Short mmCIF file of C-alpha atoms and ligand atoms in Angstrom, two decimals:
data_model
loop_
_atom_site.label_atom_id
_atom_site.label_comp_id
_atom_site.label_asym_id
_atom_site.label_seq_id
_atom_site.Cartn_x
_atom_site.Cartn_y
_atom_site.Cartn_z
CA MET A 1 3.84 2.53 32.12
CA ILE A 2 2.79 6.12 32.36
CA ARG A 3 -0.49 5.76 30.34
CA THR A 4 -3.63 4.05 31.93
CA HIS A 5 -5.72 4.25 28.91
CA TYR A 6 -6.24 5.45 25.10
CA SER A 7 -8.73 8.13 24.78
CA THR A 8 -11.41 5.72 23.41
CA GLN A 9 -10.95 3.15 26.18
CA ILE A 10 -12.44 5.75 28.59
CA THR A 11 -16.14 5.73 29.45
CA PRO A 12 -18.16 8.81 31.03
CA GLU A 13 -18.90 6.43 34.00
CA MET A 14 -15.45 5.84 35.01
CA GLN A 15 -14.57 6.31 38.81
CA SER A 16 -10.89 5.93 39.27
CA PRO A 17 -8.32 8.31 38.15
CA VAL A 18 -6.86 7.72 34.56
CA THR A 19 -3.54 9.04 32.78
CA ILE A 20 -3.75 9.72 29.21
CA CYS A 21 -0.87 10.53 26.94
CA GLY A 22 -0.69 12.58 23.74
CA TRP A 23 -0.28 15.92 22.06
CA ALA A 24 -1.53 19.30 23.05
CA HIS A 25 -3.98 19.50 20.07
CA GLU A 26 -5.53 22.80 20.93
CA ILE A 27 -5.56 25.19 24.09
CA ARG A 28 -8.52 27.49 24.63
CA ASP A 29 -8.23 29.91 27.55
CA LEU A 30 -11.67 31.65 28.10
CA GLY A 31 -10.57 33.15 31.58
CA GLY A 32 -12.69 31.28 34.16
CA ILE A 33 -12.23 28.09 32.20
CA THR A 34 -9.37 26.56 30.21
CA PHE A 35 -9.83 23.68 27.53
CA LEU A 36 -6.82 21.64 26.74
CA ILE A 37 -7.65 19.34 24.01
CA VAL A 38 -5.32 16.42 23.98
CA ARG A 39 -4.89 14.01 21.08
CA ASP A 40 -3.79 10.38 21.10
CA ARG A 41 -3.58 7.88 18.40
CA GLU A 42 -7.23 6.99 18.94
CA GLY A 43 -9.05 10.30 19.17
CA LEU A 44 -9.46 13.58 21.22
CA VAL A 45 -9.94 14.27 24.97
CA GLN A 46 -11.10 17.32 26.60
CA VAL A 47 -9.19 18.40 29.48
CA THR A 48 -11.11 21.11 31.50
CA LEU A 49 -9.64 23.29 33.96
CA PHE A 50 -11.91 25.39 36.01
CA LYS A 51 -10.04 28.48 37.52
CA LYS A 52 -11.84 28.38 40.67
CA THR A 53 -11.08 24.85 41.85
CA ILE A 54 -7.93 23.96 39.82
CA ASP A 55 -4.55 23.57 41.60
CA LYS A 56 -2.72 26.90 40.33
CA ASN A 57 0.55 25.01 39.32
CA VAL A 58 -1.49 22.65 37.02
CA LEU A 59 -3.37 25.77 35.34
CA GLU A 60 -0.04 27.38 34.96
CA VAL A 61 1.33 24.36 33.18
CA ALA A 62 -1.77 24.22 30.86
CA ARG A 63 -1.60 27.97 29.95
CA ASN A 64 2.04 27.94 29.13
CA LEU A 65 1.92 24.85 27.17
CA SER A 66 2.82 25.10 23.40
CA ARG A 67 0.63 23.41 20.64
CA GLU A 68 1.67 19.89 19.79
CA SER A 69 3.81 19.48 23.11
CA VAL A 70 3.62 15.89 24.39
CA VAL A 71 1.71 15.57 27.67
CA ALA A 72 0.71 13.12 30.19
CA VAL A 73 -2.45 14.15 31.91
CA THR A 74 -3.72 12.45 35.25
CA GLY A 75 -7.36 13.27 36.57
CA ASN A 76 -10.81 12.19 37.04
CA ILE A 77 -13.48 11.60 34.49
CA LYS A 78 -16.80 13.59 34.56
CA LYS A 79 -19.56 13.07 32.07
CA GLU A 80 -19.90 15.79 29.34
CA ALA A 81 -22.23 15.14 26.64
CA LYS A 82 -20.60 17.78 24.44
CA ALA A 83 -17.11 16.43 24.88
CA PRO A 84 -15.50 14.02 22.47
CA ASN A 85 -16.50 10.49 23.70
CA GLY A 86 -18.89 12.00 26.13
CA TYR A 87 -16.59 12.78 28.92
CA GLU A 88 -14.12 15.34 30.15
CA LEU A 89 -10.93 15.08 32.25
CA ILE A 90 -10.65 17.05 35.32
CA PRO A 91 -6.85 17.21 35.66
CA THR A 92 -4.86 16.79 38.93
CA GLU A 93 -1.66 16.93 37.16
CA ILE A 94 -0.12 17.79 33.69
CA LYS A 95 3.33 16.64 32.73
CA VAL A 96 5.09 18.06 29.98
CA LEU A 97 7.14 15.08 28.39
CA GLY A 98 8.28 16.78 25.10
CA LYS A 99 8.04 20.34 24.48
CA ALA A 100 7.13 21.49 20.79
CA GLU A 101 8.82 24.69 19.32
CA SER A 102 6.72 27.19 17.59
CA PRO A 103 5.90 27.99 14.88
CA LEU A 104 5.10 24.40 13.83
CA PRO A 105 6.13 22.95 10.46
CA MET A 106 2.57 22.57 9.42
CA ASP A 107 -1.00 22.59 11.13
CA THR A 108 -2.37 19.59 12.38
CA THR A 109 -6.00 20.63 13.27
CA GLY A 110 -7.08 20.50 9.80
CA LYS A 111 -7.98 24.24 9.61
CA VAL A 112 -5.11 25.19 7.44
CA ASP A 113 -4.53 23.31 4.23
CA ALA A 114 -0.78 22.46 3.45
CA ASP A 115 0.28 21.13 0.07
CA LEU A 116 1.54 17.55 -0.33
CA ASP A 117 5.22 18.58 -0.50
CA THR A 118 5.18 20.52 2.80
CA ARG A 119 3.23 17.56 4.44
CA LEU A 120 5.88 15.21 3.04
CA ASP A 121 8.72 17.18 4.20
CA ALA A 122 6.96 17.13 7.69
CA ARG A 123 5.66 13.59 7.45
CA PHE A 124 6.08 13.06 11.22
CA MET A 125 3.81 16.13 11.84
CA ASP A 126 1.48 15.15 8.92
CA LEU A 127 0.92 11.87 10.52
CA ARG A 128 -0.63 13.47 13.45
CA ARG A 129 -3.45 14.47 11.40
CA PRO A 130 -6.37 11.80 11.68
CA TYR A 131 -6.77 12.00 8.00
CA THR A 132 -3.21 10.84 7.28
CA GLN A 133 -2.99 8.52 10.06
CA SER A 134 -6.20 6.63 8.79
CA ILE A 135 -4.57 6.19 5.70
CA PHE A 136 -1.77 4.18 7.18
CA ARG A 137 -4.15 2.38 9.71
CA ILE A 138 -6.10 1.08 6.45
CA ARG A 139 -2.80 0.20 4.80
CA HIS A 140 -2.03 -1.98 7.90
CA LEU A 141 -5.59 -3.58 7.61
CA ILE A 142 -4.90 -4.35 4.02
CA GLN A 143 -1.68 -6.03 4.67
CA LYS A 144 -3.26 -8.18 7.50
CA GLY A 145 -6.29 -9.07 5.41
CA VAL A 146 -3.70 -10.04 2.53
CA ARG A 147 -1.82 -12.33 4.86
CA GLU A 148 -4.98 -13.82 6.44
CA TYR A 149 -6.52 -14.55 3.17
CA LEU A 150 -3.27 -16.04 1.73
CA ASP A 151 -2.42 -18.08 4.67
CA ARG A 152 -5.96 -19.69 4.55
CA GLU A 153 -5.25 -20.53 0.97
CA GLY A 154 -2.17 -22.36 1.98
CA PHE A 155 0.42 -19.82 1.08
CA VAL A 156 3.72 -19.62 2.67
CA GLU A 157 5.17 -16.23 3.39
CA ILE A 158 8.69 -15.62 2.11
CA THR A 159 11.53 -12.97 2.26
CA THR A 160 13.71 -12.65 -1.09
CA PRO A 161 16.91 -10.73 -1.50
CA LYS A 162 16.62 -7.03 -2.62
CA VAL A 163 20.20 -6.84 -3.58
CA VAL A 164 20.55 -8.88 -6.67
CA ALA A 165 22.80 -9.39 -9.72
CA THR A 166 20.33 -9.42 -12.70
CA ALA A 167 17.21 -7.66 -13.98
CA THR A 168 13.73 -9.27 -13.95
CA GLU A 169 11.46 -7.02 -15.50
CA GLY A 170 13.20 -6.29 -18.89
CA GLY A 171 11.31 -3.05 -19.58
CA THR A 172 12.01 -1.06 -16.48
CA ALA A 173 15.40 0.43 -15.46
CA LEU A 174 17.53 -0.91 -12.59
CA PHE A 175 19.23 1.22 -9.78
CA PRO A 176 22.80 0.02 -9.69
CA ILE A 177 24.52 0.01 -6.36
CA THR A 178 28.25 -0.83 -5.18
CA TYR A 179 28.35 -4.29 -3.71
CA PHE A 180 31.82 -4.52 -2.42
CA GLU A 181 34.14 -4.62 -5.66
CA ARG A 182 31.04 -5.42 -7.97
CA GLU A 183 28.12 -3.69 -9.26
CA ALA A 184 24.77 -4.99 -7.95
CA PHE A 185 21.12 -3.70 -8.41
CA LEU A 186 18.21 -3.18 -6.15
CA ASN A 187 15.67 -5.83 -7.13
CA GLN A 188 12.71 -4.75 -9.42
CA SER A 189 10.49 -7.71 -8.49
CA PRO A 190 10.84 -11.12 -6.44
CA GLN A 191 9.72 -12.72 -9.66
CA LEU A 192 12.90 -15.15 -10.14
CA PHE A 193 13.28 -16.08 -6.67
CA LYS A 194 9.47 -16.85 -6.11
CA GLN A 195 9.66 -19.00 -9.20
CA LEU A 196 12.72 -20.83 -7.81
CA MET A 197 10.54 -21.60 -4.73
CA MET A 198 8.30 -23.84 -7.06
CA SER A 199 11.30 -25.93 -7.95
CA GLY A 200 11.99 -25.96 -4.14
CA GLY A 201 8.67 -27.48 -3.61
CA LEU A 202 7.05 -24.84 -1.44
CA ASP A 203 4.14 -25.06 -3.74
CA ARG A 204 2.47 -21.76 -2.60
CA VAL A 205 4.31 -18.75 -1.60
CA PHE A 206 3.87 -14.99 -1.22
CA GLU A 207 5.95 -12.14 -0.41
CA ILE A 208 4.90 -8.42 0.59
CA GLY A 209 7.97 -6.52 0.02
CA PRO A 210 9.57 -3.60 -1.46
CA ILE A 211 10.42 -3.42 -5.49
CA PHE A 212 12.67 -0.80 -6.95
CA ARG A 213 12.23 0.71 -10.43
CA ALA A 214 14.49 3.34 -11.87
CA GLU A 215 11.67 4.81 -13.96
CA GLU A 216 12.10 8.45 -14.84
CA HIS A 217 8.39 9.18 -15.07
CA ASP A 218 6.84 11.79 -12.77
CA THR A 219 3.03 10.46 -12.24
CA ARG A 220 0.55 10.22 -9.65
CA LYS A 221 0.71 6.25 -9.90
CA HIS A 222 4.50 5.66 -10.14
CA LEU A 223 6.96 5.42 -7.39
CA ASN A 224 10.68 4.43 -7.58
CA GLU A 225 10.17 2.33 -4.61
CA ALA A 226 6.93 0.44 -4.26
CA THR A 227 5.61 -2.41 -2.42
CA SER A 228 4.43 -5.50 -4.32
CA ILE A 229 2.09 -8.19 -3.01
CA ASP A 230 3.55 -11.29 -4.92
CA ILE A 231 2.06 -14.81 -5.20
CA GLU A 232 3.41 -18.00 -6.92
CA ALA A 233 1.84 -21.34 -7.10
CA SER A 234 2.62 -24.65 -8.47
CA PHE A 235 0.24 -26.94 -10.57
CA LEU A 236 -2.16 -23.75 -11.33
CA ASP A 237 -2.73 -22.09 -14.55
CA HIS A 238 -3.14 -18.33 -15.11
CA GLU A 239 -6.92 -18.63 -14.90
CA ASP A 240 -6.64 -20.29 -11.40
CA VAL A 241 -4.34 -17.60 -10.05
CA MET A 242 -6.84 -15.04 -11.42
CA VAL A 243 -9.58 -16.59 -9.47
CA ILE A 244 -7.24 -16.26 -6.39
CA LEU A 245 -6.50 -12.77 -7.26
CA GLU A 246 -10.08 -11.40 -7.56
CA ASN A 247 -11.17 -13.32 -4.42
CA LEU A 248 -8.33 -11.68 -2.30
CA VAL A 249 -9.32 -8.22 -3.65
CA LYS A 250 -12.78 -8.82 -2.59
CA TYR A 251 -11.58 -10.33 0.78
CA VAL A 252 -9.41 -7.46 1.50
CA TYR A 253 -12.25 -4.77 0.58
CA THR A 254 -14.52 -6.71 2.81
CA TYR A 255 -12.14 -6.98 5.73
CA VAL A 256 -11.26 -3.14 5.56
CA SER A 257 -14.99 -2.12 5.60
CA GLU A 258 -15.58 -4.33 8.35
CA ASN A 259 -12.60 -3.29 10.66
CA GLY A 260 -11.71 0.05 9.29
CA LYS A 261 -15.01 1.91 9.88
CA ASN A 262 -13.45 4.65 12.07
CA TYR A 263 -10.80 5.45 9.63
CA LEU A 264 -12.91 5.34 6.70
CA SER A 265 -15.17 8.01 8.26
CA ASN A 266 -12.22 10.09 9.28
CA LEU A 267 -11.41 9.97 5.24
CA GLY A 268 -15.03 10.42 4.28
CA VAL A 269 -14.78 7.09 2.19
CA GLU A 270 -17.37 4.53 1.81
CA VAL A 271 -15.84 1.41 0.28
CA LYS A 272 -17.70 -0.40 -2.41
CA ILE A 273 -16.74 -3.92 -2.21
CA PRO A 274 -16.19 -5.31 -5.85
CA GLU A 275 -18.32 -8.07 -7.32
CA THR A 276 -16.65 -11.16 -8.32
CA PRO A 277 -15.99 -12.92 -10.86
CA PHE A 278 -14.44 -9.72 -12.29
CA LYS A 279 -14.98 -9.24 -16.04
CA ARG A 280 -12.58 -10.75 -18.43
CA ILE A 281 -11.69 -9.26 -21.70
CA THR A 282 -8.83 -10.13 -24.00
CA TYR A 283 -5.94 -7.81 -24.97
CA THR A 284 -7.43 -7.52 -28.55
CA GLU A 285 -10.97 -6.66 -27.13
CA ALA A 286 -9.23 -3.92 -25.04
CA ILE A 287 -7.40 -2.47 -27.97
CA LYS A 288 -10.84 -2.39 -29.77
CA ILE A 289 -12.58 -0.63 -26.95
CA ALA A 290 -9.82 1.92 -26.69
CA ASN A 291 -9.78 2.79 -30.28
CA ASP A 292 -13.47 2.91 -30.47
CA GLY A 293 -13.36 5.42 -27.65
CA GLY A 294 -11.16 7.80 -29.77
CA GLU A 295 -7.66 6.44 -28.75
CA GLN A 296 -4.98 5.46 -31.60
CA ILE A 297 -3.31 2.36 -30.53
CA GLU A 298 -2.13 -0.46 -32.57
CA TRP A 299 -2.24 -4.19 -31.92
CA GLY A 300 0.96 -5.13 -30.30
CA GLU A 301 1.60 -1.79 -28.34
CA ASP A 302 1.27 -1.55 -24.57
CA LEU A 303 -1.67 0.23 -23.13
CA THR A 304 -1.18 3.92 -22.58
CA THR A 305 -2.45 5.64 -19.51
CA GLU A 306 -5.32 7.28 -21.75
CA SER A 307 -6.28 4.00 -23.27
CA GLU A 308 -6.41 2.40 -19.64
CA HIS A 309 -8.81 5.24 -18.90
CA THR A 310 -10.94 4.84 -21.81
CA ILE A 311 -11.42 1.23 -21.19
CA GLY A 312 -11.92 1.73 -17.54
CA LYS A 313 -14.75 4.07 -18.16
CA THR A 314 -16.40 1.60 -20.51
CA ILE A 315 -16.12 -1.26 -18.11
CA GLY A 316 -16.60 0.82 -14.88
CA GLU A 317 -15.46 -1.73 -12.42
CA HIS A 318 -12.46 -4.12 -11.74
CA TYR A 319 -11.61 -6.44 -14.73
CA PHE A 320 -8.99 -8.51 -16.23
CA ILE A 321 -7.18 -8.05 -19.56
CA THR A 322 -6.08 -11.52 -20.69
CA ASP A 323 -4.38 -12.99 -23.76
CA TRP A 324 -1.46 -10.57 -24.36
CA PRO A 325 0.95 -10.43 -27.34
CA SER A 326 3.91 -12.50 -26.20
CA LYS A 327 6.30 -9.76 -27.27
CA ILE A 328 5.06 -7.24 -24.85
CA LYS A 329 5.11 -9.48 -21.83
CA PRO A 330 8.21 -10.59 -19.83
CA PHE A 331 10.18 -13.66 -20.96
CA TYR A 332 8.66 -15.84 -18.29
CA ALA A 333 5.00 -15.52 -19.43
CA MET A 334 4.06 -18.72 -21.29
CA PRO A 335 2.93 -18.39 -24.96
CA TYR A 336 -0.10 -20.48 -26.02
CA ASP A 337 1.06 -23.77 -27.84
CA ASP A 338 -1.37 -23.14 -30.56
CA LYS A 339 -0.94 -19.53 -31.02
CA PRO A 340 2.50 -18.43 -29.76
CA GLU A 341 2.16 -14.91 -30.56
CA LEU A 342 -0.16 -14.71 -27.51
CA CYS A 343 0.62 -15.77 -23.90
CA ARG A 344 -1.25 -16.83 -20.84
CA ALA A 345 -0.64 -13.57 -19.20
CA PHE A 346 -3.18 -11.13 -17.59
CA ASP A 347 -3.53 -7.72 -16.17
CA MET A 348 -5.90 -6.97 -13.39
CA MET A 349 -7.33 -3.38 -13.58
CA HIS A 350 -9.20 -0.82 -11.40
CA PRO A 351 -11.11 1.47 -13.79
CA ARG A 352 -8.32 4.13 -12.91
CA MET A 353 -5.29 1.91 -13.58
CA GLU A 354 -3.46 -1.38 -13.52
CA LEU A 355 -3.28 -3.06 -10.14
CA SER A 356 -1.60 -6.26 -10.99
CA SER A 357 0.03 -8.38 -13.56
CA GLY A 358 0.50 -12.08 -13.78
CA ALA A 359 0.65 -15.05 -15.87
CA GLN A 360 1.28 -18.83 -16.16
CA ARG A 361 4.99 -19.07 -16.44
CA VAL A 362 7.24 -20.99 -18.93
CA HIS A 363 8.57 -23.99 -16.98
CA SER A 364 10.43 -25.72 -19.84
CA TYR A 365 14.20 -24.91 -19.69
CA GLU A 366 14.67 -24.78 -23.35
CA LEU A 367 11.71 -22.43 -24.17
CA LEU A 368 12.79 -20.22 -21.18
CA ARG A 369 16.20 -19.81 -22.49
CA GLN A 370 14.96 -19.26 -25.95
CA ARG A 371 12.56 -16.51 -24.50
CA ILE A 372 15.32 -14.76 -22.59
CA THR A 373 17.55 -14.53 -25.81
CA ASP A 374 14.56 -13.53 -27.79
CA GLN A 375 13.82 -10.60 -25.62
CA GLY A 376 17.40 -9.48 -26.06
CA LEU A 377 18.78 -10.53 -22.84
CA ASN A 378 21.93 -12.29 -22.13
CA ALA A 379 20.99 -15.90 -20.82
CA ASP A 380 24.12 -16.27 -18.93
CA GLY A 381 23.15 -13.71 -16.23
CA PHE A 382 20.20 -15.92 -15.49
CA ASP A 383 22.09 -19.00 -14.65
CA PHE A 384 21.22 -19.39 -11.18
CA TYR A 385 17.41 -19.16 -12.29
CA LEU A 386 17.57 -21.36 -15.27
CA LYS A 387 19.37 -24.24 -13.29
CA ALA A 388 16.23 -24.72 -11.20
CA PHE A 389 14.15 -25.49 -14.57
CA ARG A 390 16.58 -28.36 -15.35
CA TYR A 391 15.85 -30.74 -12.44
CA GLY A 392 12.14 -30.87 -12.16
CA MET A 393 10.19 -27.64 -12.16
CA PRO A 394 6.47 -27.90 -11.79
CA PRO A 395 4.05 -26.06 -13.98
CA HIS A 396 3.18 -22.71 -12.13
CA SER A 397 1.81 -19.32 -12.17
CA GLY A 398 1.56 -16.22 -10.17
CA TRP A 399 0.91 -12.55 -9.96
CA GLY A 400 2.25 -9.26 -8.46
CA LEU A 401 -0.12 -6.71 -7.10
CA GLY A 402 0.77 -3.28 -6.25
CA ALA A 403 0.00 -2.50 -2.61
CA GLU A 404 -0.10 1.22 -3.12
CA ARG A 405 -2.35 1.15 -5.99
CA LEU A 406 -4.87 -1.11 -4.36
CA LEU A 407 -4.93 1.16 -1.46
CA MET A 408 -5.15 4.45 -3.31
CA THR A 409 -7.72 3.06 -5.65
CA MET A 410 -9.95 1.54 -2.66
CA LEU A 411 -9.84 5.05 -0.94
CA GLY A 412 -10.34 7.12 -4.08
CA ILE A 413 -6.84 8.92 -3.50
CA GLU A 414 -5.33 10.78 -6.46
CA ASN A 415 -1.67 10.60 -5.65
CA ILE A 416 0.01 7.60 -4.83
CA ARG A 417 2.57 9.52 -2.70
CA GLU A 418 -0.27 10.10 -0.13
CA VAL A 419 -0.32 6.32 0.71
CA VAL A 420 3.47 5.79 1.32
CA LEU A 421 5.12 6.94 4.46
CA PHE A 422 8.12 8.29 2.92
CA PRO A 423 7.68 8.05 -0.87
CA ARG A 424 10.69 7.76 -3.26
CA ASP A 425 10.23 9.45 -6.45
CA ARG A 426 12.56 11.33 -9.06
CA LYS A 427 12.97 14.24 -6.86
CA ARG A 428 12.47 12.80 -3.35
CA LEU A 429 14.91 11.03 -1.49
CA SER A 430 14.45 12.52 1.99
CA PRO A 431 12.91 12.18 4.50
P1 AMO B 501 4.61 -5.59 -12.87
O1 AMO B 501 5.95 -4.80 -13.42
O2 AMO B 501 3.37 -5.32 -13.74
O3 AMO B 501 4.71 -7.10 -12.69
O4 AMO B 501 4.25 -5.09 -11.42
C1 AMO B 501 3.29 -5.57 -10.81
C2 AMO B 501 2.48 -4.37 -9.97
O5 AMO B 501 3.30 -3.69 -9.21
C3 AMO B 501 2.91 -2.44 -9.14
N1 AMO B 501 3.94 -1.49 -9.56
C4 AMO B 501 4.11 -0.28 -9.24
N2 AMO B 501 3.53 0.48 -8.49
C5 AMO B 501 3.92 1.85 -8.12
N3 AMO B 501 4.99 2.40 -8.78
C6 AMO B 501 5.67 1.54 -9.71
N4 AMO B 501 6.85 2.09 -10.22
C7 AMO B 501 5.26 0.06 -10.02
N5 AMO B 501 5.73 -0.93 -10.74
C8 AMO B 501 4.79 -1.83 -10.71
C9 AMO B 501 1.51 -2.16 -10.13
C10 AMO B 501 1.80 -3.54 -11.03
O6 AMO B 501 0.61 -3.84 -11.53
N6 AMO B 501 7.02 -9.82 -12.00
C11 AMO B 501 5.60 -9.20 -12.42
C12 AMO B 501 4.53 -9.75 -11.61
C13 AMO B 501 4.21 -11.36 -11.91
O7 AMO B 501 4.11 -11.61 -13.05
O8 AMO B 501 4.14 -12.02 -10.74
C14 AMO B 501 5.74 -7.74 -11.97
O9 AMO B 501 6.52 -7.30 -11.47
O10 AMO B 501 0.40 -2.33 -9.44
#
């Protein structure tokens, strides 16, 4: 290892020589004194070169350094209250490990604003900004918090295929691919597979994985490749899994606010932990709130973005919409026995947008087959799925939670592309 410490592991009192590695963030040559600011993953280090005492070769290297070159700097620590972390590094050696060309594709100091397209085109460089990096450090914390919570609740993490033969989410389009001599698709959701696990007796499963949606819309909340946090659980109804969902959201918010203080401060964000239980309103009530707020939406229609906003403004915090019309929810959502025009499905909403949808599932083979046909789908394509309902399928429920939407609403970020390393949208396929 070349590096002995990250910038934040060094204290002003340290006696023995250290080596830090990072990028030449800034070079300021003031004649008698040269400052080289090195940036590593954790922060900044001020490397100070006094012309009178420094080795000439070391000074030469520092003065000729191009911004954003990768360096390893070895030297001694001196207390300096004005420098980042209260110390400066007096170098004995500066090695250039990776030279950066100039001009740079974008600025990393935060002094020059770049638009999102420029940043996404040069994502590797954009990630060097503490702002961008903090988003992805929080994304990591969210996934860690989700795993921790679900593991404690007895959920088993699974991985299901992304190359599949059938659609799951009727409404949204599929990406076809060539699979040897056949046509296949990129999976829209782990839905059918997670349900198969219930017949398989795993009882409680979760997956954090990619979902692919060939939706044409170009919005700030849709991606063509997104990440879904999915659960499925046996012997629980929709209300039981709603409780798991709201508790998970609260847990993750708490986890991030406790473990991500630095990143939140880099982003200038204060996380407000949502109160549980979340408010529950029925679909019928939601329609009324939207219409009272000036929207024009008929009972039986899906909520538009505008009506989501109107309802979100009225409620003002995370909430659930329950008891949806069976017609506009997927075939696997279970209709109520006594009022089959409504089903045991729910959406979990942030005031800005939908974060999750879920339901108690149909577990009767006959009804499920019927629902598939009623929704205009060909039941033959679902053979592998339907089979599992003929040999002992427990009642079960689950939901899918959009990881990007959870992250962007937590951080108050406007555009979903900000929270994906390499977003895939209608126009963007590279990098
Ligand atoms: P649904 O299609 O509602 O439900 O997806 C679940 C959640 O995934 C997120 N999401 C998206 N995020 C960004 N871009 C997209 N194009 C996109 N599509 C979906 C949303 C959404 O709430 N099988 C069901 C879940 C279940 O019932 O278990 C499903 O996929 O946050």
